[in-house]
């Protein structure tokens, strides 16, 4: 049974405030690169493509050179295994093609709402798999996942590095998850939008689409977070399953048909300058994390801070007297600082998201400090 899509809480919240408020303490992206900065990093080949660009329709699957560059991120994948699209569109297409009404899926929770809402609106039963806070950070319990699998389960949705907690499992934990999925014949949709933002490179997980002994993995990634280029609206789905790729291509004719020609070439430049861009973003995150740690050390009774292992967001417990919604509203009203409460992630517990990727983070957190000490 098809039901209508409910509002995307987080996106509606951003729509209300993102361009009205000067200080955003909760965005998930990194400080956006300017056109000038990106062009200055461009290699001669992509610069030539840029100068000669024709603004016609583009190849539906994506610019071949861009798909080729993306496939280099994934050992054993080729350009044919990559579909270029908008990240959010990737979720929409996947959730409309990998599942049928009456199926069951399991999703990491809390999660970016479209990762479960699109399936739910199509009559698919969704069971959340909770990332839980512990003394030593965030954790997922694989036994809980095993218990949630039923005869109707078709899909497992994961997202590492995780939005909103910054949780990143170890490689052996991910291997155990994929082995369980393989045993039960599940397809795994892995949202890897924050991949490359691991705080130490040894922690980087292999992409699920290229996992050696699990063929049914799908990776979603893109340039909005780790590459600081959300305005390009470029991402991709990658899989070795050619039948699945055909279904996606057919579906894309009903969404965007093809990607924006300028964005594809700019995306090519960005991928080729990956190390430079990622290092820049990690440096911003690292310095903001130090500012956050200093701030939280000053107010131990008000906040439960768990440092993320990766990504540009953290999920902070609010221990104050009033509800977290009232706290966020009061900070917005009095200091002009936007904070996203956990309820935007369908969470009743008292948390808010902290975005560590923007350059004016230190100023924004100082305004929050002013609010608390006044
Ligand atoms: C985990 C996750 N997946 C997908 C997306 C969608 O990315 P985009 O907004 O670039 O379409 C986001 C955006 O916040 C996200 O956090």
mmCIF file of C-alpha atoms and ligand atoms in Angstrom:
data_model
loop_
_atom_site.group_PDB
_atom_site.id
_atom_site.type_symbol
_atom_site.label_atom_id
_atom_site.label_comp_id
_atom_site.label_asym_id
_atom_site.label_seq_id
_atom_site.Cartn_x
_atom_site.Cartn_y
_atom_site.Cartn_z
ATOM 1 C CA UNK A 1 0.000 0.000 0.000
ATOM 2 C CA UNK A 2 1.360 3.423 -0.959
ATOM 3 C CA UNK A 3 1.058 6.124 1.678
ATOM 4 C CA UNK A 4 2.215 9.702 1.218
ATOM 5 C CA UNK A 5 5.614 10.891 2.367
ATOM 6 C CA UNK A 6 5.542 12.737 5.710
ATOM 7 C CA UNK A 7 7.582 15.952 6.062
ATOM 8 C CA UNK A 8 11.363 15.487 6.208
ATOM 9 C CA UNK A 9 11.766 17.032 9.672
ATOM 10 C CA UNK A 10 15.455 17.914 9.486
ATOM 11 C CA UNK A 11 15.219 19.414 5.997
ATOM 12 C CA UNK A 12 12.109 21.479 6.926
ATOM 13 C CA UNK A 13 13.981 22.755 9.994
ATOM 14 C CA UNK A 14 16.937 23.802 7.837
ATOM 15 C CA UNK A 15 14.604 25.350 5.247
ATOM 16 C CA UNK A 16 13.194 27.551 8.001
ATOM 17 C CA UNK A 17 16.507 28.802 9.400
ATOM 18 C CA UNK A 18 19.549 27.967 7.235
ATOM 19 C CA UNK A 19 19.539 31.181 5.227
ATOM 20 C CA UNK A 20 18.086 33.458 7.925
ATOM 21 C CA UNK A 21 20.434 32.731 10.804
ATOM 22 C CA UNK A 22 24.102 33.710 10.876
ATOM 23 C CA UNK A 23 25.324 31.003 13.241
ATOM 24 C CA UNK A 24 24.573 27.372 12.478
ATOM 25 C CA UNK A 25 25.849 25.045 15.202
ATOM 26 C CA UNK A 26 24.479 21.876 13.610
ATOM 27 C CA UNK A 27 25.183 21.675 9.871
ATOM 28 C CA UNK A 28 26.522 18.374 8.593
ATOM 29 C CA UNK A 29 28.562 19.718 5.698
ATOM 30 C CA UNK A 30 32.015 21.304 5.739
ATOM 31 C CA UNK A 31 32.680 24.958 4.932
ATOM 32 C CA UNK A 32 31.764 25.168 1.242
ATOM 33 C CA UNK A 33 34.580 25.671 -1.233
ATOM 34 C CA UNK A 34 34.249 28.664 -3.535
ATOM 35 C CA UNK A 35 34.318 28.343 -7.306
ATOM 36 C CA UNK A 36 37.615 30.205 -7.285
ATOM 37 C CA UNK A 37 39.162 27.753 -4.778
ATOM 38 C CA UNK A 38 38.017 24.724 -6.738
ATOM 39 C CA UNK A 39 39.202 26.036 -10.102
ATOM 40 C CA UNK A 40 42.585 26.816 -8.540
ATOM 41 C CA UNK A 41 42.936 23.105 -7.670
ATOM 42 C CA UNK A 42 41.916 21.862 -11.117
ATOM 43 C CA UNK A 43 44.196 19.621 -13.163
ATOM 44 C CA UNK A 44 44.844 20.702 -16.795
ATOM 45 C CA UNK A 45 42.580 18.019 -18.276
ATOM 46 C CA UNK A 46 39.454 18.928 -16.288
ATOM 47 C CA UNK A 47 40.184 22.621 -16.798
ATOM 48 C CA UNK A 48 40.176 22.000 -20.554
ATOM 49 C CA UNK A 49 36.835 20.144 -20.233
ATOM 50 C CA UNK A 50 35.507 23.110 -18.247
ATOM 51 C CA UNK A 51 36.527 25.659 -20.855
ATOM 52 C CA UNK A 52 35.109 23.621 -23.747
ATOM 53 C CA UNK A 53 31.949 22.547 -21.955
ATOM 54 C CA UNK A 54 28.749 22.408 -23.937
ATOM 55 C CA UNK A 55 25.596 22.911 -21.899
ATOM 56 C CA UNK A 56 23.576 20.151 -23.492
ATOM 57 C CA UNK A 57 21.981 17.114 -21.905
ATOM 58 C CA UNK A 58 24.553 14.720 -20.476
ATOM 59 C CA UNK A 59 24.848 10.928 -20.466
ATOM 60 C CA UNK A 60 22.184 9.539 -18.190
ATOM 61 C CA UNK A 61 24.537 7.287 -16.212
ATOM 62 C CA UNK A 62 26.974 10.170 -15.762
ATOM 63 C CA UNK A 63 30.009 11.663 -17.521
ATOM 64 C CA UNK A 64 32.256 8.658 -18.352
ATOM 65 C CA UNK A 65 35.414 10.395 -17.092
ATOM 66 C CA UNK A 66 33.670 11.171 -13.808
ATOM 67 C CA UNK A 67 32.397 7.609 -13.430
ATOM 68 C CA UNK A 68 35.884 6.375 -14.142
ATOM 69 C CA UNK A 69 37.315 8.657 -11.436
ATOM 70 C CA UNK A 70 34.657 7.518 -8.952
ATOM 71 C CA UNK A 71 35.307 3.836 -9.739
ATOM 72 C CA UNK A 72 38.966 4.336 -8.762
ATOM 73 C CA UNK A 73 37.750 4.841 -5.191
ATOM 74 C CA UNK A 74 36.551 1.231 -5.223
ATOM 75 C CA UNK A 75 38.996 -1.580 -6.042
ATOM 76 C CA UNK A 76 37.464 -4.047 -8.528
ATOM 77 C CA UNK A 77 34.736 -1.653 -9.732
ATOM 78 C CA UNK A 78 34.565 -0.108 -13.177
ATOM 79 C CA UNK A 79 32.942 3.011 -14.625
ATOM 80 C CA UNK A 80 29.885 0.879 -15.586
ATOM 81 C CA UNK A 81 29.302 0.103 -11.903
ATOM 82 C CA UNK A 82 28.722 3.773 -11.038
ATOM 83 C CA UNK A 83 25.619 5.923 -11.485
ATOM 84 C CA UNK A 84 26.022 9.678 -11.023
ATOM 85 C CA UNK A 85 23.082 11.456 -9.376
ATOM 86 C CA UNK A 86 22.165 13.725 -6.502
ATOM 87 C CA UNK A 87 22.824 11.946 -3.169
ATOM 88 C CA UNK A 88 19.231 12.325 -1.992
ATOM 89 C CA UNK A 89 18.068 11.062 -5.390
ATOM 90 C CA UNK A 90 20.297 8.011 -4.900
ATOM 91 C CA UNK A 91 18.411 7.156 -1.712
ATOM 92 C CA UNK A 92 15.066 7.732 -3.456
ATOM 93 C CA UNK A 93 15.947 5.523 -6.418
ATOM 94 C CA UNK A 94 17.425 2.766 -4.269
ATOM 95 C CA UNK A 95 14.436 2.639 -1.925
ATOM 96 C CA UNK A 96 12.090 2.443 -4.902
ATOM 97 C CA UNK A 97 13.952 -0.328 -6.682
ATOM 98 C CA UNK A 98 15.448 -2.608 -4.022
ATOM 99 C CA UNK A 99 12.252 -3.300 -2.103
ATOM 100 C CA UNK A 100 8.644 -4.304 -2.728
ATOM 101 C CA UNK A 101 5.631 -3.516 -0.550
ATOM 102 C CA UNK A 102 5.366 -6.225 2.095
ATOM 103 C CA UNK A 103 9.151 -6.550 2.464
ATOM 104 C CA UNK A 104 10.952 -5.818 5.706
ATOM 105 C CA UNK A 105 14.080 -3.738 6.139
ATOM 106 C CA UNK A 106 16.363 -2.864 9.029
ATOM 107 C CA UNK A 107 17.967 0.527 9.347
ATOM 108 C CA UNK A 108 20.582 2.046 11.566
ATOM 109 C CA UNK A 109 18.886 4.507 13.931
ATOM 110 C CA UNK A 110 18.890 7.462 14.467
ATOM 111 C CA UNK A 111 19.284 8.136 10.769
ATOM 112 C CA UNK A 112 18.912 10.678 8.014
ATOM 113 C CA UNK A 113 15.144 10.447 7.565
ATOM 114 C CA UNK A 114 14.958 9.483 3.888
ATOM 115 C CA UNK A 115 17.023 6.353 4.610
ATOM 116 C CA UNK A 116 13.904 4.779 6.159
ATOM 117 C CA UNK A 117 10.943 7.084 5.372
ATOM 118 C CA UNK A 118 10.781 6.473 1.625
ATOM 119 C CA UNK A 119 10.607 2.709 2.164
ATOM 120 C CA UNK A 120 8.054 3.090 4.950
ATOM 121 C CA UNK A 121 5.837 5.245 2.719
ATOM 122 C CA UNK A 122 5.843 2.380 0.177
ATOM 123 C CA UNK A 123 4.389 -0.074 2.686
ATOM 124 C CA UNK A 124 7.673 -1.629 3.744
ATOM 125 C CA UNK A 125 8.035 -2.539 7.398
ATOM 126 C CA UNK A 126 11.071 -0.848 8.943
ATOM 127 C CA UNK A 127 12.855 -1.992 12.097
ATOM 128 C CA UNK A 128 15.375 0.429 13.627
ATOM 129 C CA UNK A 129 18.776 -0.849 14.769
ATOM 130 C CA UNK A 130 19.843 1.547 17.504
ATOM 131 C CA UNK A 131 23.238 3.140 17.861
ATOM 132 C CA UNK A 132 23.485 3.398 21.642
ATOM 133 C CA UNK A 133 25.542 5.654 23.893
ATOM 134 C CA UNK A 134 27.994 3.930 26.261
ATOM 135 C CA UNK A 135 30.705 5.156 28.626
ATOM 136 C CA UNK A 136 33.308 4.678 25.906
ATOM 137 C CA UNK A 137 31.369 6.185 22.989
ATOM 138 C CA UNK A 138 28.627 5.056 20.599
ATOM 139 C CA UNK A 139 28.027 1.353 19.942
ATOM 140 C CA UNK A 140 25.936 -0.986 17.791
ATOM 141 C CA UNK A 141 25.062 -4.448 19.058
ATOM 142 C CA UNK A 142 25.267 -7.050 16.309
ATOM 143 C CA UNK A 143 23.156 -9.540 18.317
ATOM 144 C CA UNK A 144 20.364 -6.975 18.213
ATOM 145 C CA UNK A 145 20.671 -6.914 14.419
ATOM 146 C CA UNK A 146 20.587 -10.716 14.255
ATOM 147 C CA UNK A 147 17.385 -10.753 16.339
ATOM 148 C CA UNK A 148 15.700 -8.202 14.054
ATOM 149 C CA UNK A 149 16.118 -10.297 10.874
ATOM 150 C CA UNK A 150 12.962 -12.099 9.735
ATOM 151 C CA UNK A 151 12.070 -14.263 6.733
ATOM 152 C CA UNK A 152 10.804 -11.091 4.991
ATOM 153 C CA UNK A 153 13.929 -8.970 5.574
ATOM 154 C CA UNK A 154 15.437 -7.872 2.267
ATOM 155 C CA UNK A 155 17.562 -4.850 3.043
ATOM 156 C CA UNK A 156 19.895 -3.546 5.717
ATOM 157 C CA UNK A 157 20.672 0.182 5.694
ATOM 158 C CA UNK A 158 23.893 1.324 7.357
ATOM 159 C CA UNK A 159 25.658 4.682 7.476
ATOM 160 C CA UNK A 160 29.319 4.907 8.543
ATOM 161 C CA UNK A 161 30.715 7.432 9.478
ATOM 162 C CA UNK A 162 27.326 7.925 11.074
ATOM 163 C CA UNK A 163 25.130 10.996 10.942
ATOM 164 C CA UNK A 164 24.328 12.193 13.612
ATOM 165 C CA UNK A 165 26.684 10.476 16.113
ATOM 166 C CA UNK A 166 30.025 10.307 14.291
ATOM 167 C CA UNK A 167 30.175 6.593 15.128
ATOM 168 C CA UNK A 168 32.484 4.429 13.029
ATOM 169 C CA UNK A 169 32.738 0.677 13.659
ATOM 170 C CA UNK A 170 35.994 -1.240 13.294
ATOM 171 C CA UNK A 171 36.685 -3.159 10.115
ATOM 172 C CA UNK A 172 36.056 -6.455 11.922
ATOM 173 C CA UNK A 173 32.690 -5.191 13.198
ATOM 174 C CA UNK A 174 31.676 -4.222 9.664
ATOM 175 C CA UNK A 175 32.886 -7.635 8.441
ATOM 176 C CA UNK A 176 30.616 -9.304 11.012
ATOM 177 C CA UNK A 177 27.648 -7.196 9.868
ATOM 178 C CA UNK A 178 28.224 -8.113 6.223
ATOM 179 C CA UNK A 179 28.743 -11.793 7.034
ATOM 180 C CA UNK A 180 25.399 -11.813 8.829
ATOM 181 C CA UNK A 181 23.747 -10.056 5.875
ATOM 182 C CA UNK A 182 25.281 -12.581 3.461
ATOM 183 C CA UNK A 183 24.072 -15.531 5.574
ATOM 184 C CA UNK A 184 20.506 -14.212 5.406
ATOM 185 C CA UNK A 185 20.640 -13.151 1.753
ATOM 186 C CA UNK A 186 20.183 -9.454 2.588
ATOM 187 C CA UNK A 187 21.195 -6.614 0.366
ATOM 188 C CA UNK A 188 23.186 -3.907 2.209
ATOM 189 C CA UNK A 189 22.732 -0.237 1.352
ATOM 190 C CA UNK A 190 25.697 1.623 2.796
ATOM 191 C CA UNK A 191 25.458 5.407 3.042
ATOM 192 C CA UNK A 192 29.097 6.502 2.895
ATOM 193 C CA UNK A 193 28.506 10.239 2.482
ATOM 194 C CA UNK A 194 31.039 11.030 5.231
ATOM 195 C CA UNK A 195 33.724 8.569 4.082
ATOM 196 C CA UNK A 196 37.259 10.067 3.944
ATOM 197 C CA UNK A 197 36.562 12.160 7.058
ATOM 198 C CA UNK A 198 38.075 9.525 9.385
ATOM 199 C CA UNK A 199 40.246 11.214 12.010
ATOM 200 C CA UNK A 200 42.988 8.672 11.426
ATOM 201 C CA UNK A 201 43.335 7.142 7.947
ATOM 202 C CA UNK A 202 43.834 3.602 9.359
ATOM 203 C CA UNK A 203 40.233 3.739 10.592
ATOM 204 C CA UNK A 204 38.827 4.132 7.070
ATOM 205 C CA UNK A 205 36.508 1.240 6.237
ATOM 206 C CA UNK A 206 36.591 -0.450 2.853
ATOM 207 C CA UNK A 207 33.550 0.590 0.817
ATOM 208 C CA UNK A 208 30.712 -1.912 1.022
ATOM 209 C CA UNK A 209 30.226 -1.954 -2.783
ATOM 210 C CA UNK A 210 33.766 -3.333 -3.164
ATOM 211 C CA UNK A 211 33.824 -5.714 -0.176
ATOM 212 C CA UNK A 212 35.736 -8.796 -1.373
ATOM 213 C CA UNK A 213 33.438 -11.593 -0.211
ATOM 214 C CA UNK A 214 30.076 -9.832 -0.241
ATOM 215 C CA UNK A 215 28.802 -9.102 -3.761
ATOM 216 C CA UNK A 216 25.474 -7.472 -2.937
ATOM 217 C CA UNK A 217 26.763 -4.285 -1.352
ATOM 218 C CA UNK A 218 25.648 -0.857 -2.517
ATOM 219 C CA UNK A 219 27.554 2.302 -1.647
ATOM 220 C CA UNK A 220 26.071 5.779 -1.726
ATOM 221 C CA UNK A 221 28.544 8.626 -1.630
ATOM 222 C CA UNK A 222 29.050 12.093 -2.997
ATOM 223 C CA UNK A 223 30.615 15.494 -2.723
ATOM 224 C CA UNK A 224 28.256 17.226 -0.285
ATOM 225 C CA UNK A 225 30.033 16.451 2.989
ATOM 226 C CA UNK A 226 33.626 15.197 2.791
ATOM 227 C CA UNK A 227 34.325 17.332 -0.297
ATOM 228 C CA UNK A 228 32.610 20.548 0.906
ATOM 229 C CA UNK A 229 30.661 20.897 -2.356
ATOM 230 C CA UNK A 230 26.968 20.385 -1.524
ATOM 231 C CA UNK A 231 25.924 22.997 -4.090
ATOM 232 C CA UNK A 232 27.154 20.799 -6.944
ATOM 233 C CA UNK A 233 24.433 18.271 -6.035
ATOM 234 C CA UNK A 234 26.688 15.448 -7.199
ATOM 235 C CA UNK A 235 26.812 12.008 -5.684
ATOM 236 C CA UNK A 236 26.745 8.430 -6.873
ATOM 237 C CA UNK A 237 25.483 4.919 -6.321
ATOM 238 C CA UNK A 238 27.969 2.110 -6.871
ATOM 239 C CA UNK A 239 27.339 -1.620 -7.157
ATOM 240 C CA UNK A 240 28.757 -4.674 -8.909
ATOM 241 C CA UNK A 241 25.204 -5.961 -9.493
ATOM 242 C CA UNK A 242 24.461 -5.108 -13.141
ATOM 243 C CA UNK A 243 20.759 -6.024 -12.862
ATOM 244 C CA UNK A 244 20.335 -3.543 -10.045
ATOM 245 C CA UNK A 245 22.182 -0.914 -12.098
ATOM 246 C CA UNK A 246 19.707 -1.442 -14.980
ATOM 247 C CA UNK A 247 16.756 -0.895 -12.628
ATOM 248 C CA UNK A 248 18.318 2.331 -11.349
ATOM 249 C CA UNK A 249 18.921 3.612 -14.866
ATOM 250 C CA UNK A 250 15.285 2.998 -15.774
ATOM 251 C CA UNK A 251 14.123 4.776 -12.636
ATOM 252 C CA UNK A 252 16.400 7.773 -13.174
ATOM 253 C CA UNK A 253 14.492 8.611 -16.360
ATOM 254 C CA UNK A 254 11.662 9.596 -14.008
ATOM 255 C CA UNK A 255 13.724 11.697 -11.614
ATOM 256 C CA UNK A 256 16.431 13.878 -13.221
ATOM 257 C CA UNK A 257 17.231 11.975 -16.483
ATOM 258 C CA UNK A 258 20.846 13.134 -16.278
ATOM 259 C CA UNK A 259 23.115 15.297 -14.146
ATOM 260 C CA UNK A 260 24.041 18.959 -14.579
ATOM 261 C CA UNK A 261 26.874 19.331 -17.108
ATOM 262 C CA UNK A 262 28.869 22.010 -15.195
ATOM 263 C CA UNK A 263 28.513 20.114 -11.915
ATOM 264 C CA UNK A 264 29.897 16.926 -13.440
ATOM 265 C CA UNK A 265 33.085 18.622 -14.621
ATOM 266 C CA UNK A 266 33.518 20.464 -11.321
ATOM 267 C CA UNK A 267 33.026 17.126 -9.559
ATOM 268 C CA UNK A 268 35.800 15.622 -11.670
ATOM 269 C CA UNK A 269 38.139 18.416 -10.569
ATOM 270 C CA UNK A 270 37.207 17.853 -6.940
ATOM 271 C CA UNK A 271 37.789 14.098 -7.027
ATOM 272 C CA UNK A 272 41.198 14.596 -8.596
ATOM 273 C CA UNK A 273 42.065 17.089 -5.829
ATOM 274 C CA UNK A 274 40.668 14.783 -3.150
ATOM 275 C CA UNK A 275 43.626 14.729 -0.783
ATOM 276 C CA UNK A 276 43.928 18.507 -0.718
ATOM 277 C CA UNK A 277 40.188 19.028 -0.107
ATOM 278 C CA UNK A 278 39.868 16.329 2.525
ATOM 279 C CA UNK A 279 42.953 17.581 4.412
ATOM 280 C CA UNK A 280 41.486 21.098 4.455
ATOM 281 C CA UNK A 281 38.184 19.811 5.843
ATOM 282 C CA UNK A 282 39.813 17.572 8.433
ATOM 283 C CA UNK A 283 41.889 20.526 9.651
ATOM 284 C CA UNK A 284 38.719 22.601 10.172
ATOM 285 C CA UNK A 285 37.003 19.708 11.975
ATOM 286 C CA UNK A 286 40.034 19.063 14.171
ATOM 287 C CA UNK A 287 40.348 22.666 15.296
ATOM 288 C CA UNK A 288 36.583 22.942 15.927
ATOM 289 C CA UNK A 289 36.662 19.701 17.920
ATOM 290 C CA UNK A 290 39.306 21.223 20.205
ATOM 291 C CA UNK A 291 37.088 24.297 20.678
ATOM 292 C CA UNK A 292 34.125 21.987 21.437
ATOM 293 C CA UNK A 293 36.148 20.018 23.992
ATOM 294 C CA UNK A 294 37.194 23.216 25.780
ATOM 295 C CA UNK A 295 33.578 24.353 25.842
ATOM 296 C CA UNK A 296 32.170 21.066 27.148
ATOM 297 C CA UNK A 297 34.887 20.840 29.824
ATOM 298 C CA UNK A 298 33.531 24.127 31.216
ATOM 299 C CA UNK A 299 29.951 22.784 31.551
ATOM 300 C CA UNK A 300 30.213 19.112 32.590
ATOM 301 C CA UNK A 301 26.831 19.175 34.339
ATOM 302 C CA UNK A 302 24.978 20.407 31.268
ATOM 303 C CA UNK A 303 26.329 18.307 28.427
ATOM 304 C CA UNK A 304 27.290 14.692 27.767
ATOM 305 C CA UNK A 305 29.987 14.919 25.069
ATOM 306 C CA UNK A 306 31.106 11.866 23.113
ATOM 307 C CA UNK A 307 33.875 12.646 20.690
ATOM 308 C CA UNK A 308 33.170 11.219 17.218
ATOM 309 C CA UNK A 309 35.724 8.956 15.464
ATOM 310 C CA UNK A 310 34.937 10.361 12.048
ATOM 311 C CA UNK A 311 32.755 12.740 10.087
ATOM 312 C CA UNK A 312 31.661 16.328 10.565
ATOM 313 C CA UNK A 313 28.951 15.863 13.207
ATOM 314 C CA UNK A 314 28.639 14.879 16.860
ATOM 315 C CA UNK A 315 25.563 14.059 18.907
ATOM 316 C CA UNK A 316 25.599 15.733 22.312
ATOM 317 C CA UNK A 317 23.447 14.882 25.309
ATOM 318 C CA UNK A 318 21.643 17.824 26.910
ATOM 319 C CA UNK A 319 21.489 17.377 30.692
ATOM 320 C CA UNK A 320 19.908 20.739 31.588
ATOM 321 C CA UNK A 321 16.558 21.276 33.318
ATOM 322 C CA UNK A 322 14.406 22.333 30.372
ATOM 323 C CA UNK A 323 13.698 20.112 27.383
ATOM 324 C CA UNK A 324 16.274 20.088 24.576
ATOM 325 C CA UNK A 325 13.692 21.689 22.245
ATOM 326 C CA UNK A 326 13.181 24.626 24.640
ATOM 327 C CA UNK A 327 16.946 24.963 25.060
ATOM 328 C CA UNK A 328 17.512 25.069 21.263
ATOM 329 C CA UNK A 329 14.667 27.557 20.793
ATOM 330 C CA UNK A 330 15.951 29.848 23.545
ATOM 331 C CA UNK A 331 19.489 29.860 22.085
ATOM 332 C CA UNK A 332 18.049 30.681 18.671
ATOM 333 C CA UNK A 333 15.793 33.453 19.990
ATOM 334 C CA UNK A 334 18.364 35.132 22.205
ATOM 335 C CA UNK A 335 21.677 34.500 20.404
ATOM 336 C CA UNK A 336 20.710 33.807 16.804
ATOM 337 C CA UNK A 337 22.413 30.387 16.897
ATOM 338 C CA UNK A 338 20.605 27.460 15.271
ATOM 339 C CA UNK A 339 20.926 24.069 16.982
ATOM 340 C CA UNK A 340 19.152 20.923 15.700
ATOM 341 C CA UNK A 341 17.427 18.970 18.506
ATOM 342 C CA UNK A 342 17.367 15.154 18.433
ATOM 343 C CA UNK A 343 13.614 15.180 17.744
ATOM 344 C CA UNK A 344 14.522 16.043 14.126
ATOM 345 C CA UNK A 345 15.888 12.481 14.036
ATOM 346 C CA UNK A 346 12.708 10.996 15.568
ATOM 347 C CA UNK A 347 14.501 10.695 18.895
ATOM 348 C CA UNK A 348 12.796 11.272 22.230
ATOM 349 C CA UNK A 349 16.030 11.202 24.281
ATOM 350 C CA UNK A 350 17.647 14.549 25.076
ATOM 351 C CA UNK A 351 20.288 15.126 22.365
ATOM 352 C CA UNK A 352 21.252 17.751 19.825
ATOM 353 C CA UNK A 353 23.527 17.619 16.777
ATOM 354 C CA UNK A 354 26.740 19.569 16.634
ATOM 355 C CA UNK A 355 28.250 20.392 13.237
ATOM 356 C CA UNK A 356 32.043 20.585 13.300
ATOM 357 C CA UNK A 357 32.748 21.546 9.692
ATOM 358 C CA UNK A 358 32.132 25.291 9.495
ATOM 359 C CA UNK A 359 34.719 28.012 9.946
ATOM 360 C CA UNK A 360 32.570 30.156 12.241
ATOM 361 C CA UNK A 361 32.053 27.301 14.704
ATOM 362 C CA UNK A 362 34.269 28.914 17.409
ATOM 363 C CA UNK A 363 32.239 32.129 17.227
ATOM 364 C CA UNK A 364 28.937 30.210 17.322
ATOM 365 C CA UNK A 365 29.962 28.158 20.346
ATOM 366 C CA UNK A 366 31.115 31.345 22.125
ATOM 367 C CA UNK A 367 27.616 32.743 21.627
ATOM 368 C CA UNK A 368 26.226 29.582 23.189
ATOM 369 C CA UNK A 369 28.650 30.094 26.083
ATOM 370 C CA UNK A 370 27.364 33.674 26.490
ATOM 371 C CA UNK A 371 23.830 32.305 26.659
ATOM 372 C CA UNK A 372 24.816 29.911 29.439
ATOM 373 C CA UNK A 373 26.755 32.348 31.617
ATOM 374 C CA UNK A 374 24.502 35.400 31.307
HETATM 375 C C1 LIG B 1 23.721 10.453 5.859
HETATM 376 C C2 LIG B 1 23.284 11.320 4.731
HETATM 377 N N1 LIG B 1 22.944 10.754 3.568
HETATM 378 C C3 LIG B 1 22.529 11.480 2.510
HETATM 379 C C4 LIG B 1 22.438 12.854 2.587
HETATM 380 C C5 LIG B 1 21.932 13.621 1.394
HETATM 381 O O1 LIG B 1 22.917 14.381 0.803
HETATM 382 P P1 LIG B 1 22.510 15.605 -0.142
HETATM 383 O O2 LIG B 1 21.874 16.615 0.762
HETATM 384 O O3 LIG B 1 23.751 16.110 -0.723
HETATM 385 O O4 LIG B 1 21.535 15.112 -1.165
HETATM 386 C C6 LIG B 1 22.766 13.494 3.781
HETATM 387 C C7 LIG B 1 22.635 14.967 3.916
HETATM 388 O O5 LIG B 1 22.627 15.516 4.985
HETATM 389 C C8 LIG B 1 23.204 12.712 4.883
HETATM 390 O O6 LIG B 1 23.556 13.259 6.047
#
